[in-house]
């Protein structure tokens, strides 16, 4: 018998959680039998690999394996899909069609989201489970099939039974053995392991360095609820891998990818806005606050340097990148010229010192000359709007396209009240 480790490797399953191991062990044990198995667990916990393991380790492995998503097939056609139909059974049935139960004879059928099956289909399914018999839609001929059924559900079947949405007798027939996959939040040891695996996979896929979480970000990852479980973790790892330029991920950055991750900052309530408007606004607000805090720290550092040395131009030269970060990348960073050159990289090269006198190079915000005319402003506004629309409101991508920093874009969004 193949070991659990070998099975994990073969089916690309990551993790060492005892609950996960138990589930895989159970799948290995029941595989050689024809016992019906019900796989349970929240959405995204990895239920789909269990029926594959069962099929591959069974004597049916050379037979067909058909996965049916019961929730995705319209009620009107599901009987025909599963059991087939006779020619002329209904309008449009121009030919006799074999259903999955006929095609998979000798193999395995995986009924995903079995809780979504209509009651009439449940009756037909019960009959197959009891004696292998079924009848095509529009036919009266009883046919036989030999199919192993593995079903899965992410809904509470007892609730469904109580509400008369699912037949109790069918439930017991399907769940001779139940294999439960624990939610990700209960697999604490595996969370970071999974993130690292996904991050390294996506780094390879997108040809970028692997993102790495700081210790505090790892803590946040472990404390998060993960309602979407491993599917959600994988999505988060992919988004971060694609979008974050700084490959070391802080809790603040991570938080922006985790809905309802919580924050110490007070929430600002605006009842007339929809939830998504609201969370967008909140996100902007947080970002601005975090940026301001970081600027303040940089400013303190700079002031200290100045006080210590007393030589302004010397300090300015030594801290060029810091000054650029605080006072903007160049003095006209938000003019239309910049916006029109869409391919400008986000970080500008420092200008050669001799190009202009040192004192003029860096100045405080109040000193910036207001050169923009009204029509230029209109154009800028239009460009920003268009870019935001094109990227579905994703400011990072819009800023990249516009060739301005994300922070400048936040300022503009606020300035124009977008
Ligand atoms: N232990 C794991 N290791 C690696 N990838 C995993 C693991 N568990 C799940 N995944 C991945 O997570 C995603 C979701 O898993 P899956 O489709 O099996 O979820 P599910 O339980 O069927 O959810 P639903 O009920 O929503 O259909 C898939 O891409 C799957 O490959
Ligand atoms: Mg699934």
Short mmCIF file of N, CA and C in Angstrom, two decimals, residues 186-281:
data_model
loop_
_atom_site.label_atom_id
_atom_site.label_comp_id
_atom_site.label_asym_id
_atom_site.label_seq_id
_atom_site.Cartn_x
_atom_site.Cartn_y
_atom_site.Cartn_z
N UNK A 186 -7.81 25.51 11.13
CA UNK A 186 -7.48 24.48 12.13
C UNK A 186 -6.21 23.72 11.77
N UNK A 187 -5.60 24.08 10.64
CA UNK A 187 -4.35 23.42 10.26
C UNK A 187 -3.21 24.42 10.40
N UNK A 188 -3.07 24.96 11.61
CA UNK A 188 -2.13 26.05 11.84
C UNK A 188 -0.73 25.77 11.29
N UNK A 189 -0.26 24.54 11.52
CA UNK A 189 1.11 24.21 11.13
C UNK A 189 1.31 24.28 9.61
N UNK A 190 0.21 24.12 8.90
CA UNK A 190 0.33 24.02 7.44
C UNK A 190 0.21 25.36 6.71
N UNK A 191 -0.32 26.37 7.41
CA UNK A 191 -0.66 27.62 6.71
C UNK A 191 0.57 28.26 6.06
N UNK A 192 1.63 28.44 6.86
CA UNK A 192 2.82 29.10 6.30
C UNK A 192 3.50 28.21 5.26
N UNK A 193 3.48 26.92 5.55
CA UNK A 193 4.06 25.95 4.61
C UNK A 193 3.38 26.08 3.23
N UNK A 194 2.05 26.12 3.26
CA UNK A 194 1.30 26.25 2.01
C UNK A 194 1.61 27.58 1.31
N UNK A 195 1.68 28.66 2.12
CA UNK A 195 1.96 29.97 1.53
C UNK A 195 3.32 29.94 0.83
N UNK A 196 4.32 29.38 1.51
CA UNK A 196 5.66 29.34 0.92
C UNK A 196 5.68 28.54 -0.38
N UNK A 197 4.95 27.44 -0.36
CA UNK A 197 4.90 26.60 -1.57
C UNK A 197 4.25 27.37 -2.72
N UNK A 198 3.11 28.00 -2.43
CA UNK A 198 2.41 28.75 -3.48
C UNK A 198 3.28 29.92 -3.96
N UNK A 199 3.90 30.64 -2.99
CA UNK A 199 4.74 31.79 -3.36
C UNK A 199 5.87 31.34 -4.28
N UNK A 200 6.45 30.19 -3.97
CA UNK A 200 7.58 29.76 -4.82
C UNK A 200 7.07 29.30 -6.18
N UNK A 201 5.89 28.65 -6.21
CA UNK A 201 5.30 28.26 -7.50
C UNK A 201 5.01 29.49 -8.38
N UNK A 202 4.43 30.52 -7.75
CA UNK A 202 4.06 31.70 -8.55
C UNK A 202 5.29 32.51 -8.96
N UNK A 203 6.32 32.49 -8.12
CA UNK A 203 7.57 33.18 -8.48
C UNK A 203 8.12 32.56 -9.77
N UNK A 204 8.05 31.25 -9.82
CA UNK A 204 8.54 30.52 -10.99
C UNK A 204 7.67 30.85 -12.20
N UNK A 205 6.35 30.81 -11.97
CA UNK A 205 5.41 31.04 -13.07
C UNK A 205 5.56 32.45 -13.65
N UNK A 206 5.70 33.45 -12.78
CA UNK A 206 5.75 34.83 -13.26
C UNK A 206 7.18 35.36 -13.39
N UNK A 207 8.14 34.48 -13.18
CA UNK A 207 9.56 34.83 -13.32
C UNK A 207 9.94 36.06 -12.49
N UNK A 208 9.58 35.99 -11.21
CA UNK A 208 9.92 37.08 -10.29
C UNK A 208 10.51 36.45 -9.02
N UNK A 209 11.24 37.23 -8.21
CA UNK A 209 11.75 36.66 -6.96
C UNK A 209 10.59 36.24 -6.05
N UNK A 210 10.83 35.24 -5.23
CA UNK A 210 9.78 34.74 -4.33
C UNK A 210 9.47 35.77 -3.25
N UNK A 211 8.18 36.00 -2.98
CA UNK A 211 7.85 36.93 -1.89
C UNK A 211 8.07 36.20 -0.56
N UNK A 212 8.41 37.02 0.45
CA UNK A 212 8.69 36.43 1.76
C UNK A 212 7.95 37.26 2.80
N UNK A 213 7.36 36.59 3.79
CA UNK A 213 6.61 37.32 4.81
C UNK A 213 7.51 37.65 5.99
N UNK A 214 7.32 38.83 6.59
CA UNK A 214 8.02 39.13 7.84
C UNK A 214 7.39 38.28 8.94
N UNK A 215 8.06 38.17 10.10
CA UNK A 215 7.52 37.35 11.19
C UNK A 215 6.12 37.81 11.60
N UNK A 216 5.93 39.14 11.64
CA UNK A 216 4.62 39.66 12.03
C UNK A 216 3.56 39.31 11.00
N UNK A 217 3.96 39.34 9.74
CA UNK A 217 3.01 38.98 8.67
C UNK A 217 2.64 37.50 8.77
N UNK A 218 3.62 36.67 9.14
CA UNK A 218 3.33 35.24 9.32
C UNK A 218 2.28 35.07 10.42
N UNK A 219 2.47 35.83 11.52
CA UNK A 219 1.49 35.77 12.62
C UNK A 219 0.09 36.13 12.14
N UNK A 220 0.03 37.17 11.31
CA UNK A 220 -1.27 37.60 10.79
C UNK A 220 -1.88 36.49 9.94
N UNK A 221 -1.04 35.85 9.16
CA UNK A 221 -1.49 34.76 8.30
C UNK A 221 -2.11 33.64 9.16
N UNK A 222 -1.47 33.35 10.29
CA UNK A 222 -1.93 32.25 11.15
C UNK A 222 -3.22 32.61 11.87
N UNK A 223 -3.39 33.90 12.15
CA UNK A 223 -4.58 34.30 12.92
C UNK A 223 -5.81 34.51 12.04
N UNK A 224 -5.60 34.65 10.76
CA UNK A 224 -6.72 34.98 9.86
C UNK A 224 -7.71 33.82 9.76
N UNK A 225 -8.98 34.14 9.44
CA UNK A 225 -10.04 33.12 9.44
C UNK A 225 -10.03 32.19 8.22
N UNK A 226 -9.57 32.65 7.10
CA UNK A 226 -9.51 31.85 5.87
C UNK A 226 -10.83 31.17 5.54
N UNK A 227 -11.87 31.96 5.40
CA UNK A 227 -13.17 31.39 5.03
C UNK A 227 -13.12 30.65 3.71
N UNK A 228 -12.26 31.12 2.81
CA UNK A 228 -12.13 30.44 1.51
C UNK A 228 -11.04 29.38 1.51
N UNK A 229 -10.49 29.13 2.70
CA UNK A 229 -9.51 28.06 2.93
C UNK A 229 -8.33 28.09 1.96
N UNK A 230 -7.91 26.90 1.48
CA UNK A 230 -6.66 26.85 0.71
C UNK A 230 -6.81 27.56 -0.64
N UNK A 231 -8.02 27.54 -1.19
CA UNK A 231 -8.24 28.28 -2.44
C UNK A 231 -7.96 29.76 -2.23
N UNK A 232 -8.43 30.30 -1.11
CA UNK A 232 -8.22 31.72 -0.82
C UNK A 232 -6.73 32.01 -0.56
N UNK A 233 -6.08 31.13 0.20
CA UNK A 233 -4.65 31.32 0.49
C UNK A 233 -3.85 31.34 -0.81
N UNK A 234 -4.21 30.46 -1.70
CA UNK A 234 -3.52 30.36 -3.00
C UNK A 234 -3.73 31.66 -3.80
N UNK A 235 -4.96 32.16 -3.80
CA UNK A 235 -5.26 33.41 -4.50
C UNK A 235 -4.47 34.58 -3.92
N UNK A 236 -4.44 34.64 -2.59
CA UNK A 236 -3.70 35.73 -1.93
C UNK A 236 -2.23 35.64 -2.30
N UNK A 237 -1.68 34.44 -2.25
CA UNK A 237 -0.25 34.26 -2.59
C UNK A 237 -0.01 34.69 -4.04
N UNK A 238 -0.95 34.39 -4.91
CA UNK A 238 -0.77 34.76 -6.32
C UNK A 238 -0.84 36.27 -6.51
N UNK A 239 -1.83 36.90 -5.88
CA UNK A 239 -1.98 38.35 -6.03
C UNK A 239 -0.74 39.07 -5.52
N UNK A 240 -0.28 38.67 -4.33
CA UNK A 240 0.90 39.32 -3.74
C UNK A 240 2.11 39.10 -4.64
N UNK A 241 2.25 37.87 -5.13
CA UNK A 241 3.41 37.54 -5.98
C UNK A 241 3.43 38.40 -7.23
N UNK A 242 2.25 38.71 -7.77
CA UNK A 242 2.19 39.48 -9.01
C UNK A 242 2.30 40.98 -8.75
N UNK A 243 1.65 41.45 -7.68
CA UNK A 243 1.49 42.90 -7.54
C UNK A 243 2.55 43.61 -6.70
N UNK A 244 3.15 42.92 -5.73
CA UNK A 244 4.03 43.64 -4.81
C UNK A 244 5.46 43.77 -5.35
N UNK A 245 5.91 45.03 -5.46
CA UNK A 245 7.27 45.23 -5.95
C UNK A 245 8.29 44.92 -4.86
N UNK A 246 7.96 45.34 -3.64
CA UNK A 246 8.82 45.00 -2.51
C UNK A 246 8.51 43.56 -2.12
N UNK A 247 9.50 42.68 -2.29
CA UNK A 247 9.23 41.24 -2.13
C UNK A 247 9.23 40.79 -0.68
N UNK A 248 9.51 41.70 0.26
CA UNK A 248 9.35 41.36 1.68
C UNK A 248 8.02 41.93 2.13
N UNK A 249 7.13 41.04 2.55
CA UNK A 249 5.75 41.45 2.79
C UNK A 249 5.52 41.73 4.27
N UNK A 250 5.14 42.99 4.55
CA UNK A 250 4.87 43.40 5.92
C UNK A 250 3.41 43.11 6.26
N UNK A 251 3.05 43.15 7.56
CA UNK A 251 1.65 42.94 7.93
C UNK A 251 0.72 43.95 7.24
N UNK A 252 1.17 45.20 7.11
CA UNK A 252 0.32 46.22 6.49
C UNK A 252 -0.01 45.85 5.05
N UNK A 253 0.99 45.38 4.34
CA UNK A 253 0.75 44.97 2.95
C UNK A 253 -0.16 43.76 2.92
N UNK A 254 0.15 42.79 3.75
CA UNK A 254 -0.65 41.55 3.77
C UNK A 254 -2.11 41.86 4.08
N UNK A 255 -2.31 42.77 5.04
CA UNK A 255 -3.67 43.09 5.47
C UNK A 255 -4.54 43.54 4.29
N UNK A 256 -3.93 44.26 3.37
CA UNK A 256 -4.73 44.79 2.26
C UNK A 256 -5.22 43.67 1.33
N UNK A 257 -4.69 42.47 1.50
CA UNK A 257 -5.15 41.34 0.68
C UNK A 257 -6.13 40.44 1.43
N UNK A 258 -6.33 40.72 2.73
CA UNK A 258 -7.19 39.87 3.54
C UNK A 258 -8.45 40.61 3.93
N UNK A 259 -9.59 40.30 3.32
CA UNK A 259 -10.82 40.99 3.67
C UNK A 259 -11.12 40.81 5.16
N UNK A 260 -11.53 41.90 5.81
CA UNK A 260 -11.90 41.88 7.24
C UNK A 260 -10.77 41.38 8.13
N UNK A 261 -9.53 41.67 7.75
CA UNK A 261 -8.43 41.20 8.60
C UNK A 261 -8.34 41.98 9.90
N UNK A 262 -9.11 43.08 10.00
CA UNK A 262 -9.10 43.87 11.23
C UNK A 262 -7.93 44.82 11.26
N UNK A 263 -8.07 45.88 12.03
CA UNK A 263 -7.00 46.85 12.13
C UNK A 263 -7.20 47.63 13.40
N UNK A 264 -6.12 48.23 13.88
CA UNK A 264 -6.24 49.02 15.10
C UNK A 264 -6.81 50.39 14.84
N UNK A 265 -6.86 50.77 13.56
CA UNK A 265 -7.34 52.10 13.25
C UNK A 265 -8.86 52.14 13.31
N UNK A 266 -9.43 53.28 13.76
CA UNK A 266 -10.89 53.34 13.83
C UNK A 266 -11.50 53.34 12.44
N UNK A 267 -12.66 52.73 12.31
CA UNK A 267 -13.34 52.70 11.03
C UNK A 267 -14.10 54.00 10.82
N UNK A 268 -14.17 54.45 9.59
CA UNK A 268 -14.92 55.66 9.26
C UNK A 268 -16.23 55.21 8.60
N UNK A 269 -17.35 55.59 9.17
CA UNK A 269 -18.62 55.08 8.65
C UNK A 269 -19.28 56.10 7.74
N UNK A 270 -19.68 55.63 6.58
CA UNK A 270 -20.41 56.48 5.65
C UNK A 270 -21.59 55.69 5.12
N UNK A 271 -22.78 55.98 5.68
CA UNK A 271 -23.90 55.09 5.42
C UNK A 271 -24.47 55.16 4.01
N UNK A 272 -24.18 56.25 3.31
CA UNK A 272 -24.79 56.36 1.99
C UNK A 272 -24.01 55.57 0.94
N UNK A 273 -22.81 55.13 1.28
CA UNK A 273 -21.99 54.40 0.31
C UNK A 273 -22.21 52.90 0.43
N UNK A 274 -22.00 52.20 -0.68
CA UNK A 274 -22.11 50.74 -0.64
C UNK A 274 -20.90 50.17 0.09
N UNK A 275 -21.00 48.90 0.46
CA UNK A 275 -19.92 48.26 1.22
C UNK A 275 -18.60 48.31 0.47
N UNK A 276 -18.64 48.12 -0.86
CA UNK A 276 -17.38 48.07 -1.59
C UNK A 276 -16.75 49.46 -1.70
N UNK A 277 -17.61 50.48 -1.90
CA UNK A 277 -17.10 51.86 -1.90
C UNK A 277 -16.40 52.13 -0.58
N UNK A 278 -17.09 51.69 0.46
CA UNK A 278 -16.63 51.95 1.80
C UNK A 278 -15.28 51.30 2.06
N UNK A 279 -15.16 50.02 1.68
CA UNK A 279 -13.90 49.35 1.99
C UNK A 279 -12.78 49.92 1.12
N UNK A 280 -13.13 50.39 -0.09
CA UNK A 280 -12.12 51.04 -0.93
C UNK A 280 -11.61 52.30 -0.28
N UNK A 281 -12.55 53.10 0.21
CA UNK A 281 -12.19 54.36 0.85
C UNK A 281 -11.34 54.11 2.08
#
